[in-house]
Amino acid sequence: QVHFVESGGGLVQPGGSLRLSCAASGSIFGIIAMGWYRQAPGKQRELVAGISSRDITNYADSVQGRFIISRDNAKNTVYLQMTSLKPEDTAVYYCNVFPPGLVVENAWGQGTQVTVSS
């Protein structure tokens, strides 16, 4: 059974930066692709970035060049470094398996709130 716990969110001004962390339980972490997803109020959850077990990365157009996804398999952790944040990045951020078609529905964590506002 896999389970995810997100952390690192907060309130930041436009143009600021945050680093999110996702700790995963389970022994399969090192062999699965991981993704960061977000859900803004009134909107559906969307993919932000994904990283394969071999560190091949994939980004949504809206965050390309501003966000970097990385992973530390020794710590069962995936990170999302966010820079040049915009108000439209405001959302609850979650991690789960990548790509979206393979997410583990009963493994969604509580997420971490990111609010970009002056």
Coordinates of C-alpha atoms in Angstrom, one line a residue:
Q1 CA 0.0 0.0 0.0
V2 CA 1.4 3.3 -1.0
H3 CA 0.7 6.6 0.7
F4 CA 1.8 10.2 0.2
V5 CA 2.4 13.1 2.5
E6 CA 2.9 16.6 1.1
S7 CA 4.5 19.6 2.8
G8 CA 6.2 22.9 2.2
G9 CA 3.3 25.1 1.0
G10 CA 2.5 28.5 2.3
L11 CA 1.7 32.1 1.4
V12 CA 4.2 33.8 -0.9
Q13 CA 4.2 37.1 -2.9
P14 CA 4.1 37.0 -6.7
G15 CA 7.6 36.4 -8.0
G16 CA 8.5 34.4 -4.9
S17 CA 9.7 30.8 -4.5
L18 CA 8.7 27.7 -2.6
R19 CA 9.9 24.1 -2.3
L20 CA 7.4 21.4 -1.9
S21 CA 8.2 17.9 -0.6
C22 CA 6.3 14.7 -0.9
A23 CA 7.2 11.7 1.3
A24 CA 6.1 8.3 0.0
S25 CA 5.6 5.1 1.9
G26 CA 6.1 1.7 0.3
S27 CA 9.1 -0.1 -1.2
I28 CA 8.3 0.5 -4.8
F29 CA 9.1 4.3 -4.8
G30 CA 12.4 3.9 -6.6
I31 CA 10.8 2.2 -9.6
I32 CA 7.7 4.3 -10.2
A33 CA 7.3 7.6 -11.9
M34 CA 6.0 10.3 -9.7
G35 CA 4.0 13.5 -10.4
W36 CA 2.9 16.7 -8.8
Y37 CA -0.7 17.7 -9.3
R38 CA -2.7 20.8 -8.2
Q39 CA -6.3 21.7 -7.7
A40 CA -7.4 25.3 -7.6
P41 CA -10.8 26.3 -6.2
G42 CA -13.6 25.4 -8.6
K43 CA -11.3 23.6 -11.0
Q44 CA -10.3 20.1 -11.7
R45 CA -7.1 18.6 -10.5
E46 CA -4.4 19.0 -13.1
L47 CA -0.9 17.6 -13.7
V48 CA 1.9 20.0 -12.9
A49 CA 5.1 17.9 -13.5
G50 CA 6.2 14.3 -13.6
I51 CA 9.5 12.5 -13.2
S52 CA 10.4 9.0 -14.2
S53 CA 12.4 6.5 -12.2
R54 CA 15.3 7.5 -14.5
D55 CA 14.8 11.2 -13.8
I56 CA 13.2 12.1 -17.1
T57 CA 11.0 15.1 -16.4
N58 CA 7.8 16.4 -17.9
Y59 CA 6.1 19.8 -17.2
A60 CA 2.8 21.4 -17.9
D61 CA 3.2 24.4 -20.3
S62 CA 2.0 26.8 -17.6
V63 CA 5.0 26.0 -15.3
Q64 CA 7.7 25.1 -17.8
G65 CA 10.8 27.1 -17.0
R66 CA 9.6 28.1 -13.6
F67 CA 9.2 24.8 -11.7
I68 CA 11.7 21.9 -11.3
I69 CA 10.7 18.4 -10.2
S70 CA 13.3 16.1 -8.6
R71 CA 13.5 13.0 -6.5
D72 CA 15.6 11.4 -3.9
N73 CA 15.0 7.6 -4.0
A74 CA 17.1 7.1 -0.8
K75 CA 14.6 9.2 1.1
N76 CA 11.5 8.1 -0.8
T77 CA 10.8 11.8 -1.5
V78 CA 9.9 13.9 -4.5
Y79 CA 10.3 17.6 -4.6
L80 CA 8.9 20.6 -6.5
Q81 CA 11.0 23.7 -6.6
M82 CA 8.7 26.6 -7.7
T83 CA 10.1 30.0 -8.7
S84 CA 8.6 33.1 -10.3
L85 CA 5.3 32.2 -8.7
K86 CA 2.1 33.8 -10.0
P87 CA -1.3 34.2 -8.5
E88 CA -2.7 31.6 -10.9
D89 CA -0.3 29.1 -9.2
T90 CA -2.5 29.3 -6.1
A91 CA -3.9 25.8 -5.4
V92 CA -3.6 22.7 -3.2
Y93 CA -0.7 20.7 -4.5
Y94 CA -0.6 16.9 -4.3
C95 CA 1.7 14.1 -5.4
N96 CA 0.9 10.7 -6.7
V97 CA 2.0 8.3 -9.4
F98 CA 2.7 9.7 -12.9
P99 CA 1.1 9.7 -15.5
P100 CA -2.4 10.8 -14.5
G101 CA -3.9 7.6 -15.9
L102 CA -2.0 5.5 -13.3
V103 CA -2.7 7.5 -10.1
V104 CA -3.6 5.5 -7.0
E105 CA -6.9 6.9 -6.1
N106 CA -6.9 5.8 -2.5
A107 CA -3.3 7.2 -1.9
W108 CA -4.0 10.9 -2.3
G109 CA -2.7 12.8 0.7
Q110 CA -4.1 16.0 2.2
G111 CA -2.1 18.1 -0.1
T112 CA -0.3 21.3 0.7
Q113 CA -1.8 24.8 0.1
V114 CA 0.1 27.2 -2.0
T115 CA -1.2 30.8 -2.0
V116 CA 0.4 33.4 -4.2
S117 CA -0.8 36.9 -3.3
S118 CA 0.5 40.3 -2.5

